[in-house]
Amino acid sequence: MSEERSFYWGGCDVLSLAAEYGTPLYVYDEEALRTACREYRRVFEAEFPDCVVAYAAKAFWCKAMAQLVHEEGLHVDVVSGGEIHIGLAAGFPAQHMIFHGNNKTATELRMALLAGVGRIVVDNLDELELLSELCQATGKKARVLLRVVPGVRAETHEFIQTGQRGSKFGLPWDDGSAFAAIRRVVADPHLSFLGLHCHLGSQILNTAPFEEAARVMAGFVRELRDSGFEVLDLNLGGGLGVSHVPEERPASVEEMARALAQGLAELPRSMWPRVIVEPGRSIVGQAGITLYTVGAVKRRDGEGYYVAVDGGMGDNLRPMLYGARYEALVANRVTEEATREYTIVGKYCESSDVLVEKVKLPPMRRGDILVIPATGAYAYAMANVYNGNPRAAVVFARAGRANLVVRRETYEDLLARDLGLTKGERFTSNVGRGTRAAGN
């Protein structure tokens, strides 16, 4: 084997994967995914004997991931009817699903009730009324957690903060609205109150916010019990970050667990509810990479070079959405010295379509295979078909064997829902008037 073909992922030569499956291509190290799931279970079950680890599907979800998560003994946090549907199609047990969302539709809630979803996290009073009505109509009883705002601001991008005052998620505690909602749940024969839920945000690198939120939530639990309400579940959310670039140094899973335990220490251990955590990014983020093929290379007005790849904001929207940073390497020349500064841009017709700003690489040429690591979270999940570009395939790699788990989208797929104009609704060629034959 030559030195040039020396970058492997999940035991697979990524150049061979690119040749077989095309690019852009998402590649996950399956063993890394399983190891992360097992680490969360080991750590949290040791710290909290009565504990549920629920994977946050929004980070990356497909049938293969649903099957893997179930095999590893985790529950799952879903946020839409589509995520429920994917899980059910993969054989994931509905009773191990926790259904979130700040504006669940009647169709989604009915779907969850009929499927037997295990827990529904109620976000607001309107949703509470809707859920009660649907329970009456379907003859089902919903097991409910109430999402509350802990008032803790995590040090992360403002677009992915969710636990601070003024958040669009949940009900505040200090104005009495959360307490009022709980009383309504307890009084409703169609609803069963299980406990509380909170979430601080995403890509949180230090443990201080976790400890503070746990302390605040422990206080809420004490208030409820003092008022005669039983609290069985305390869902403390997720949000632990990963390292995308060397400057990002996240806390470990063990440190997160200890911080949550320290925050709950206000309560005697005998009073601790069942603790639920919802990791997403920290399970899949570093297990995934994205492969691209290099196209055009050109000077950038005295500031290095542009190198354009065959993907971009259609397969990884995070850099454009909230300034996420990444590194990169050249898979077919990993041993060559990085001597030039490049900005990696995509093929989409937007100036913001920049994947990586100013990264040192070997002199780039058309046909090189570029790797962007740590793209396992919120890349495939946010993929889109902007500019009519089909979405990329997903491969799971393990012990040198590749498994295509999501095929590449085709041009035909882009037309699958496109019905065109029906007869009688076509535009006329009435020059200068811009009128329609029907419907004006």
Short mmCIF file of C-alpha atoms in Angstrom, two decimals:
data_model
loop_
_atom_site.label_atom_id
_atom_site.label_comp_id
_atom_site.label_asym_id
_atom_site.label_seq_id
_atom_site.Cartn_x
_atom_site.Cartn_y
_atom_site.Cartn_z
CA MET A 1 0.00 0.00 0.00
CA SER A 2 1.40 3.41 -0.95
CA GLU A 3 1.76 6.22 1.56
CA GLU A 4 -0.64 8.35 -0.47
CA ARG A 5 -3.55 5.98 0.26
CA SER A 6 -3.27 6.11 4.01
CA PHE A 7 -6.42 7.72 5.42
CA TYR A 8 -8.89 5.22 6.85
CA TRP A 9 -12.19 5.56 8.68
CA GLY A 10 -13.84 2.65 10.39
CA GLY A 11 -11.08 0.53 8.88
CA CYS A 12 -12.04 1.58 5.33
CA ASP A 13 -9.88 3.43 2.83
CA VAL A 14 -11.86 6.62 2.22
CA LEU A 15 -10.53 6.92 -1.33
CA SER A 16 -12.13 3.61 -2.13
CA LEU A 17 -15.36 4.75 -0.48
CA ALA A 18 -15.37 7.94 -2.55
CA ALA A 19 -14.76 5.96 -5.73
CA GLU A 20 -17.55 3.47 -4.97
CA TYR A 21 -20.25 5.71 -3.49
CA GLY A 22 -19.37 9.13 -4.91
CA THR A 23 -19.04 12.46 -3.15
CA PRO A 24 -20.17 14.32 -1.15
CA LEU A 25 -20.37 11.35 1.18
CA TYR A 26 -21.06 11.06 4.89
CA VAL A 27 -19.06 8.26 6.52
CA TYR A 28 -19.64 7.10 10.10
CA ASP A 29 -17.33 4.89 12.14
CA GLU A 30 -19.94 2.47 13.44
CA GLU A 31 -17.77 1.22 16.29
CA ALA A 32 -17.24 4.82 17.45
CA LEU A 33 -21.01 5.32 17.53
CA ARG A 34 -21.50 2.18 19.61
CA THR A 35 -18.63 3.04 21.94
CA ALA A 36 -20.13 6.49 22.62
CA CYS A 37 -23.53 4.96 23.40
CA ARG A 38 -21.95 2.47 25.79
CA GLU A 39 -19.88 5.16 27.50
CA TYR A 40 -22.96 7.22 28.26
CA ARG A 41 -24.75 4.21 29.70
CA ARG A 42 -21.75 3.13 31.77
CA VAL A 43 -21.08 6.58 33.20
CA PHE A 44 -24.63 7.69 33.91
CA GLU A 45 -25.88 4.38 35.22
CA ALA A 46 -22.97 4.38 37.68
CA GLU A 47 -23.69 7.97 38.82
CA PHE A 48 -27.49 7.69 38.76
CA PRO A 49 -28.68 4.10 39.40
CA ASP A 50 -32.18 4.97 38.15
CA CYS A 51 -31.28 6.63 34.86
CA VAL A 52 -32.40 6.76 31.22
CA VAL A 53 -30.02 7.76 28.43
CA ALA A 54 -32.07 8.95 25.45
CA TYR A 55 -30.22 9.71 22.22
CA ALA A 56 -31.25 13.04 20.63
CA ALA A 57 -32.36 12.00 17.15
CA LYS A 58 -32.20 15.52 15.72
CA ALA A 59 -28.38 15.28 15.66
CA PHE A 60 -28.45 12.42 13.11
CA TRP A 61 -31.32 10.06 12.42
CA CYS A 62 -31.98 7.36 9.87
CA LYS A 63 -33.16 3.77 10.15
CA ALA A 64 -29.64 2.43 10.65
CA MET A 65 -29.00 4.86 13.50
CA ALA A 66 -32.33 3.99 15.09
CA GLN A 67 -31.47 0.30 14.95
CA LEU A 68 -28.01 0.92 16.41
CA VAL A 69 -29.34 3.06 19.27
CA HIS A 70 -31.92 0.41 20.15
CA GLU A 71 -29.32 -2.35 20.05
CA GLU A 72 -27.17 -0.37 22.49
CA GLY A 73 -30.05 -0.04 24.97
CA LEU A 74 -30.73 3.69 24.68
CA HIS A 75 -34.07 5.44 24.48
CA VAL A 76 -34.55 8.23 21.93
CA ASP A 77 -35.62 11.87 22.00
CA VAL A 78 -37.67 12.77 18.89
CA VAL A 79 -38.98 16.19 17.87
CA SER A 80 -41.36 15.55 14.97
CA GLY A 81 -43.75 13.11 13.42
CA GLY A 82 -41.10 12.37 10.81
CA GLU A 83 -38.56 11.32 13.42
CA ILE A 84 -41.19 9.11 15.07
CA HIS A 85 -42.02 7.57 11.68
CA ILE A 86 -38.36 6.78 10.93
CA GLY A 87 -37.92 5.20 14.35
CA LEU A 88 -41.03 3.05 14.01
CA ALA A 89 -40.01 1.98 10.51
CA ALA A 90 -36.69 0.80 11.95
CA GLY A 91 -38.42 -1.21 14.67
CA PHE A 92 -37.59 1.20 17.50
CA PRO A 93 -40.05 0.66 20.38
CA ALA A 94 -42.44 3.59 20.73
CA GLN A 95 -42.50 3.25 24.52
CA HIS A 96 -38.81 4.21 24.56
CA MET A 97 -39.45 7.46 22.67
CA ILE A 98 -39.61 10.90 24.30
CA PHE A 99 -41.48 13.40 22.12
CA HIS A 100 -40.31 17.03 22.30
CA GLY A 101 -41.11 20.20 20.38
CA ASN A 102 -42.43 23.69 21.03
CA ASN A 103 -45.28 23.46 18.50
CA LYS A 104 -46.34 19.86 17.97
CA THR A 105 -49.23 19.61 15.55
CA ALA A 106 -52.46 17.77 16.24
CA THR A 107 -51.45 15.21 13.59
CA GLU A 108 -48.10 14.60 15.29
CA LEU A 109 -49.60 14.30 18.77
CA ARG A 110 -52.30 11.93 17.54
CA MET A 111 -49.60 9.87 15.83
CA ALA A 112 -47.60 9.72 19.07
CA LEU A 113 -50.62 8.68 21.12
CA LEU A 114 -51.71 5.96 18.72
CA ALA A 115 -48.15 4.62 18.42
CA GLY A 116 -47.76 4.47 22.20
CA VAL A 117 -44.88 6.95 22.56
CA GLY A 118 -43.62 6.64 26.12
CA ARG A 119 -43.31 10.28 27.20
CA ILE A 120 -44.58 13.56 25.77
CA VAL A 121 -42.80 16.74 26.84
CA VAL A 122 -45.42 19.47 26.96
CA ASP A 123 -44.03 22.88 26.05
CA ASN A 124 -46.93 25.29 26.66
CA LEU A 125 -50.53 25.69 27.80
CA ASP A 126 -52.01 25.60 24.29
CA GLU A 127 -50.33 22.27 23.67
CA LEU A 128 -51.59 20.98 26.99
CA GLU A 129 -55.19 21.69 25.99
CA LEU A 130 -54.69 20.13 22.56
CA LEU A 131 -53.12 17.01 24.02
CA SER A 132 -55.96 16.57 26.49
CA GLU A 133 -58.54 16.86 23.69
CA LEU A 134 -56.69 14.31 21.58
CA CYS A 135 -56.44 11.90 24.49
CA GLN A 136 -60.21 12.10 24.92
CA ALA A 137 -60.77 11.56 21.19
CA THR A 138 -58.40 8.58 20.94
CA GLY A 139 -59.11 7.00 24.31
CA LYS A 140 -55.40 7.18 25.16
CA LYS A 141 -53.67 8.52 28.27
CA ALA A 142 -50.49 10.57 27.83
CA ARG A 143 -47.53 10.37 30.17
CA VAL A 144 -46.37 13.97 30.46
CA LEU A 145 -43.23 15.87 31.35
CA LEU A 146 -43.43 19.66 31.52
CA ARG A 147 -40.65 21.65 29.92
CA VAL A 148 -39.56 24.50 32.15
CA VAL A 149 -37.08 27.32 31.67
CA PRO A 150 -34.27 27.05 34.25
CA GLY A 151 -33.00 30.55 33.46
CA VAL A 152 -29.45 29.35 32.79
CA ARG A 153 -27.54 30.80 29.83
CA ALA A 154 -24.95 28.39 28.45
CA GLU A 155 -21.76 29.71 26.85
CA THR A 156 -22.49 28.74 23.27
CA HIS A 157 -23.75 30.48 20.13
CA GLU A 158 -26.96 32.41 20.81
CA PHE A 159 -28.78 30.49 18.09
CA ILE A 160 -28.31 27.22 20.00
CA GLN A 161 -29.04 28.48 23.52
CA THR A 162 -32.36 27.17 24.86
CA GLY A 163 -32.33 27.40 28.66
CA GLN A 164 -32.13 31.14 29.21
CA ARG A 165 -35.01 33.45 30.13
CA GLY A 166 -36.84 34.55 27.01
CA SER A 167 -36.27 31.24 25.22
CA LYS A 168 -39.01 30.10 22.85
CA PHE A 169 -38.97 26.70 24.61
CA GLY A 170 -40.85 25.83 27.78
CA LEU A 171 -42.63 27.70 30.56
CA PRO A 172 -40.98 29.96 33.13
CA TRP A 173 -41.09 28.93 36.76
CA ASP A 174 -40.86 32.30 38.45
CA ASP A 175 -44.17 33.71 37.14
CA GLY A 176 -46.28 30.75 38.22
CA SER A 177 -47.17 29.54 34.71
CA ALA A 178 -45.26 26.26 35.05
CA PHE A 179 -46.93 25.53 38.39
CA ALA A 180 -50.34 26.30 36.88
CA ALA A 181 -49.68 23.91 34.00
CA ILE A 182 -48.68 21.13 36.38
CA ARG A 183 -51.89 21.57 38.37
CA ARG A 184 -53.86 21.25 35.14
CA VAL A 185 -52.02 18.06 34.18
CA VAL A 186 -52.57 16.48 37.59
CA ALA A 187 -56.28 17.37 37.52
CA ASP A 188 -56.79 15.94 34.01
CA PRO A 189 -57.87 12.26 34.02
CA HIS A 190 -56.47 11.87 30.49
CA LEU A 191 -52.95 12.94 31.46
CA SER A 192 -50.38 11.47 33.80
CA PHE A 193 -47.77 13.84 35.27
CA LEU A 194 -44.30 12.26 35.37
CA GLY A 195 -42.02 15.22 36.05
CA LEU A 196 -39.95 18.03 34.60
CA HIS A 197 -37.74 18.66 31.61
CA CYS A 198 -35.15 21.30 30.77
CA HIS A 199 -32.48 21.79 28.13
CA LEU A 200 -29.71 24.40 27.95
CA GLY A 201 -28.62 24.27 24.32
CA SER A 202 -25.98 22.65 22.17
CA GLN A 203 -22.18 22.52 21.87
CA ILE A 204 -21.63 23.33 25.58
CA LEU A 205 -17.96 22.84 26.42
CA ASN A 206 -17.80 23.32 30.20
CA THR A 207 -19.78 21.79 33.04
CA ALA A 208 -20.76 24.90 35.02
CA PRO A 209 -24.12 25.40 33.21
CA PHE A 210 -25.03 21.74 33.73
CA GLU A 211 -24.40 21.96 37.46
CA GLU A 212 -26.31 25.24 37.77
CA ALA A 213 -29.30 23.91 35.83
CA ALA A 214 -29.42 20.72 37.92
CA ARG A 215 -29.37 22.82 41.09
CA VAL A 216 -32.22 25.01 39.83
CA MET A 217 -34.27 21.98 38.77
CA ALA A 218 -33.65 20.27 42.13
CA GLY A 219 -35.19 23.34 43.74
CA PHE A 220 -38.25 23.02 41.51
CA VAL A 221 -38.56 19.35 42.44
CA ARG A 222 -38.46 20.23 46.13
CA GLU A 223 -41.13 22.93 45.68
CA LEU A 224 -43.41 20.50 43.87
CA ARG A 225 -43.02 17.80 46.50
CA ASP A 226 -43.61 20.30 49.28
CA SER A 227 -46.86 21.16 47.47
CA GLY A 228 -47.91 17.52 47.32
CA PHE A 229 -46.95 16.70 43.71
CA GLU A 230 -45.03 13.53 42.94
CA VAL A 231 -42.04 13.92 40.60
CA LEU A 232 -40.89 10.63 39.08
CA ASP A 233 -38.74 11.90 36.18
CA LEU A 234 -36.25 14.73 35.91
CA ASN A 235 -35.04 15.18 32.35
CA LEU A 236 -31.90 17.37 32.35
CA GLY A 237 -31.47 17.42 28.56
CA GLY A 238 -28.18 17.15 26.72
CA GLY A 239 -25.89 19.58 24.93
CA LEU A 240 -22.37 18.38 25.70
CA GLY A 241 -20.08 19.62 22.93
CA VAL A 242 -17.33 18.02 20.88
CA SER A 243 -14.08 19.30 19.43
CA HIS A 244 -14.33 20.45 15.81
CA VAL A 245 -11.10 22.46 15.99
CA PRO A 246 -8.19 22.27 18.50
CA GLU A 247 -9.38 25.33 20.45
CA GLU A 248 -12.62 23.56 21.38
CA ARG A 249 -11.92 21.45 24.45
CA PRO A 250 -15.14 19.95 25.75
CA ALA A 251 -15.67 18.39 29.16
CA SER A 252 -15.86 14.61 29.31
CA VAL A 253 -19.01 12.56 29.80
CA GLU A 254 -17.76 11.73 33.32
CA GLU A 255 -17.34 15.43 34.13
CA MET A 256 -20.84 16.20 32.87
CA ALA A 257 -22.33 13.41 35.00
CA ARG A 258 -20.48 14.59 38.11
CA ALA A 259 -21.63 18.17 37.53
CA LEU A 260 -25.26 17.11 37.29
CA ALA A 261 -24.91 15.01 40.45
CA GLN A 262 -23.36 17.96 42.30
CA GLY A 263 -26.24 20.15 41.22
CA LEU A 264 -28.77 17.63 42.50
CA ALA A 265 -26.94 17.31 45.82
CA GLU A 266 -29.33 19.91 47.24
CA LEU A 267 -31.76 16.99 47.47
CA PRO A 268 -31.06 13.87 49.54
CA ARG A 269 -30.29 10.97 47.19
CA SER A 270 -33.39 9.21 48.41
CA MET A 271 -35.41 12.09 46.91
CA TRP A 272 -33.72 12.07 43.50
CA PRO A 273 -36.18 11.39 40.67
CA ARG A 274 -35.27 9.15 37.76
CA VAL A 275 -32.67 11.17 35.84
CA ILE A 276 -32.95 11.36 32.04
CA VAL A 277 -30.22 12.77 29.80
CA GLU A 278 -30.41 13.37 26.06
CA PRO A 279 -26.98 13.38 24.35
CA GLY A 280 -26.85 13.85 20.60
CA ARG A 281 -23.81 15.62 19.23
CA SER A 282 -21.47 14.01 21.77
CA ILE A 283 -22.48 10.56 20.49
CA VAL A 284 -22.33 11.17 16.74
CA GLY A 285 -20.29 14.35 16.19
CA GLN A 286 -16.79 12.95 16.02
CA ALA A 287 -17.87 9.59 14.63
CA GLY A 288 -18.73 11.14 11.28
CA ILE A 289 -16.69 12.67 8.47
CA THR A 290 -17.67 14.14 5.10
CA LEU A 291 -15.79 13.44 1.87
CA TYR A 292 -15.69 15.90 -1.03
CA THR A 293 -14.05 16.00 -4.45
CA VAL A 294 -12.06 19.15 -5.25
CA GLY A 295 -13.04 21.11 -8.34
CA ALA A 296 -11.79 24.62 -9.05
CA VAL A 297 -8.79 26.20 -7.30
CA LYS A 298 -8.11 29.93 -7.62
CA ARG A 299 -6.36 32.87 -5.95
CA ARG A 300 -8.21 34.87 -3.33
CA ASP A 301 -7.11 38.49 -3.79
CA GLY A 302 -3.82 38.19 -1.93
CA GLU A 303 -5.36 36.22 0.95
CA GLY A 304 -4.45 32.71 -0.09
CA TYR A 305 -6.60 30.52 -2.32
CA TYR A 306 -10.14 29.33 -2.78
CA VAL A 307 -10.69 25.61 -3.24
CA ALA A 308 -14.18 24.65 -4.35
CA VAL A 309 -15.70 21.25 -3.58
CA ASP A 310 -18.71 19.38 -4.94
CA GLY A 311 -20.86 20.03 -1.86
CA GLY A 312 -21.28 22.85 0.62
CA MET A 313 -24.26 24.37 2.36
CA GLY A 314 -26.54 21.64 1.05
CA ASP A 315 -24.75 18.95 3.06
CA ASN A 316 -23.40 21.02 5.98
CA LEU A 317 -25.34 24.16 6.82
CA ARG A 318 -23.76 24.75 10.23
CA PRO A 319 -20.93 27.12 9.17
CA MET A 320 -23.41 29.38 7.39
CA LEU A 321 -26.10 29.11 10.07
CA TYR A 322 -24.08 29.95 13.16
CA GLY A 323 -20.41 30.15 12.28
CA ALA A 324 -19.41 26.56 13.07
CA ARG A 325 -15.70 25.91 12.46
CA TYR A 326 -13.99 22.84 11.03
CA GLU A 327 -10.61 21.54 9.98
CA ALA A 328 -9.79 19.67 6.78
CA LEU A 329 -7.24 17.30 5.25
CA VAL A 330 -6.49 15.84 1.83
CA ALA A 331 -7.17 12.10 1.92
CA ASN A 332 -5.01 11.17 -1.08
CA ARG A 333 -2.00 13.21 0.14
CA VAL A 334 -2.13 13.06 3.94
CA THR A 335 1.67 12.84 4.29
CA GLU A 336 2.38 15.94 2.21
CA GLU A 337 3.32 19.16 3.96
CA ALA A 338 0.58 21.77 4.30
CA THR A 339 2.17 24.84 2.70
CA ARG A 340 -0.70 26.93 1.37
CA GLU A 341 -3.66 28.64 2.98
CA TYR A 342 -7.05 27.81 1.52
CA THR A 343 -10.65 28.77 2.13
CA ILE A 344 -12.88 25.82 1.31
CA VAL A 345 -16.05 26.87 -0.46
CA GLY A 346 -19.02 24.99 -1.82
CA LYS A 347 -20.73 24.94 -5.20
CA TYR A 348 -23.91 26.74 -4.14
CA CYS A 349 -24.86 30.16 -5.49
CA GLU A 350 -24.40 32.01 -2.19
CA SER A 351 -21.38 34.01 -1.01
CA SER A 352 -21.96 32.54 2.45
CA ASP A 353 -21.31 29.03 1.14
CA VAL A 354 -17.99 28.68 2.98
CA LEU A 355 -17.23 25.40 4.76
CA VAL A 356 -13.80 26.18 6.26
CA GLU A 357 -12.05 29.53 6.54
CA LYS A 358 -8.26 29.71 6.10
CA VAL A 359 -6.90 26.21 6.58
CA LYS A 360 -3.36 25.08 5.66
CA LEU A 361 -3.26 22.27 3.08
CA PRO A 362 -0.84 20.85 0.51
CA PRO A 363 -1.09 22.53 -2.92
CA MET A 364 -4.57 21.53 -4.07
CA ARG A 365 -5.53 20.18 -7.46
CA ARG A 366 -8.72 19.11 -9.20
CA GLY A 367 -9.79 15.58 -8.22
CA ASP A 368 -8.26 15.59 -4.73
CA ILE A 369 -10.44 14.02 -2.05
CA LEU A 370 -11.01 16.37 0.85
CA VAL A 371 -12.05 15.19 4.31
CA ILE A 372 -13.80 17.38 6.87
CA PRO A 373 -13.81 15.60 10.25
CA ALA A 374 -16.31 15.86 13.10
CA THR A 375 -19.33 16.39 10.84
CA GLY A 376 -21.40 13.59 12.36
CA ALA A 377 -23.92 15.92 14.01
CA TYR A 378 -26.33 18.30 12.28
CA ALA A 379 -24.83 17.86 8.81
CA TYR A 380 -26.93 15.07 7.32
CA ALA A 381 -29.74 16.17 9.65
CA MET A 382 -29.87 19.64 8.05
CA ALA A 383 -29.18 18.53 4.48
CA ASN A 384 -31.23 20.24 1.77
CA VAL A 385 -31.67 20.31 -1.98
CA TYR A 386 -30.89 23.97 -2.59
CA ASN A 387 -29.98 24.73 -6.22
CA GLY A 388 -31.46 21.35 -7.16
CA ASN A 389 -28.52 19.39 -5.78
CA PRO A 390 -29.49 15.88 -4.58
CA ARG A 391 -28.59 14.96 -1.00
CA ALA A 392 -25.54 12.84 -0.22
CA ALA A 393 -25.37 9.16 0.71
CA VAL A 394 -24.49 7.80 4.15
CA VAL A 395 -22.12 4.91 4.81
CA PHE A 396 -21.45 3.09 8.08
CA ALA A 397 -17.90 1.69 8.20
CA ARG A 398 -16.80 -0.95 10.68
CA ALA A 399 -13.74 -3.19 10.81
CA GLY A 400 -12.93 -2.48 7.17
CA ARG A 401 -16.41 -3.19 5.83
CA ALA A 402 -18.68 -0.50 4.41
CA ASN A 403 -22.46 -0.56 4.63
CA LEU A 404 -24.50 1.87 2.54
CA VAL A 405 -27.32 2.89 4.93
CA VAL A 406 -28.79 5.85 3.00
CA ARG A 407 -28.48 5.91 -0.78
CA ARG A 408 -27.62 9.04 -2.70
CA GLU A 409 -30.62 11.06 -3.81
CA THR A 410 -31.22 11.19 -7.55
CA TYR A 411 -32.62 13.79 -9.91
CA GLU A 412 -35.68 11.57 -10.18
CA ASP A 413 -36.11 11.83 -6.42
CA LEU A 414 -36.20 15.62 -6.76
CA LEU A 415 -39.27 15.25 -8.98
CA ALA A 416 -41.05 12.62 -6.87
CA ARG A 417 -43.37 15.22 -5.25
CA ASP A 418 -43.35 17.77 -8.08
CA LEU A 419 -46.72 17.62 -9.83
CA GLY A 420 -46.37 20.56 -12.21
CA LEU A 421 -49.32 22.64 -13.41
CA THR A 422 -52.54 20.83 -14.13
CA LYS A 423 -54.42 21.37 -17.37
CA GLY A 424 -56.23 24.71 -17.41
CA GLU A 425 -53.82 26.40 -15.03
CA ARG A 426 -51.00 27.06 -17.48
CA PHE A 427 -49.73 30.58 -18.05
CA THR A 428 -50.78 32.12 -21.37
CA SER A 429 -48.33 33.80 -23.72
CA ASN A 430 -50.26 37.08 -23.52
CA VAL A 431 -47.26 39.34 -24.09
CA GLY A 432 -47.04 42.41 -21.91
CA ARG A 433 -50.05 41.57 -19.73
CA GLY A 434 -48.68 38.77 -17.53
CA THR A 435 -52.17 37.30 -17.16
CA ARG A 436 -53.09 33.69 -16.48
CA ALA A 437 -55.59 31.59 -18.35
CA ALA A 438 -57.28 30.70 -15.08
CA GLY A 439 -57.17 31.80 -11.47
CA ASN A 440 -56.41 35.52 -12.02
#
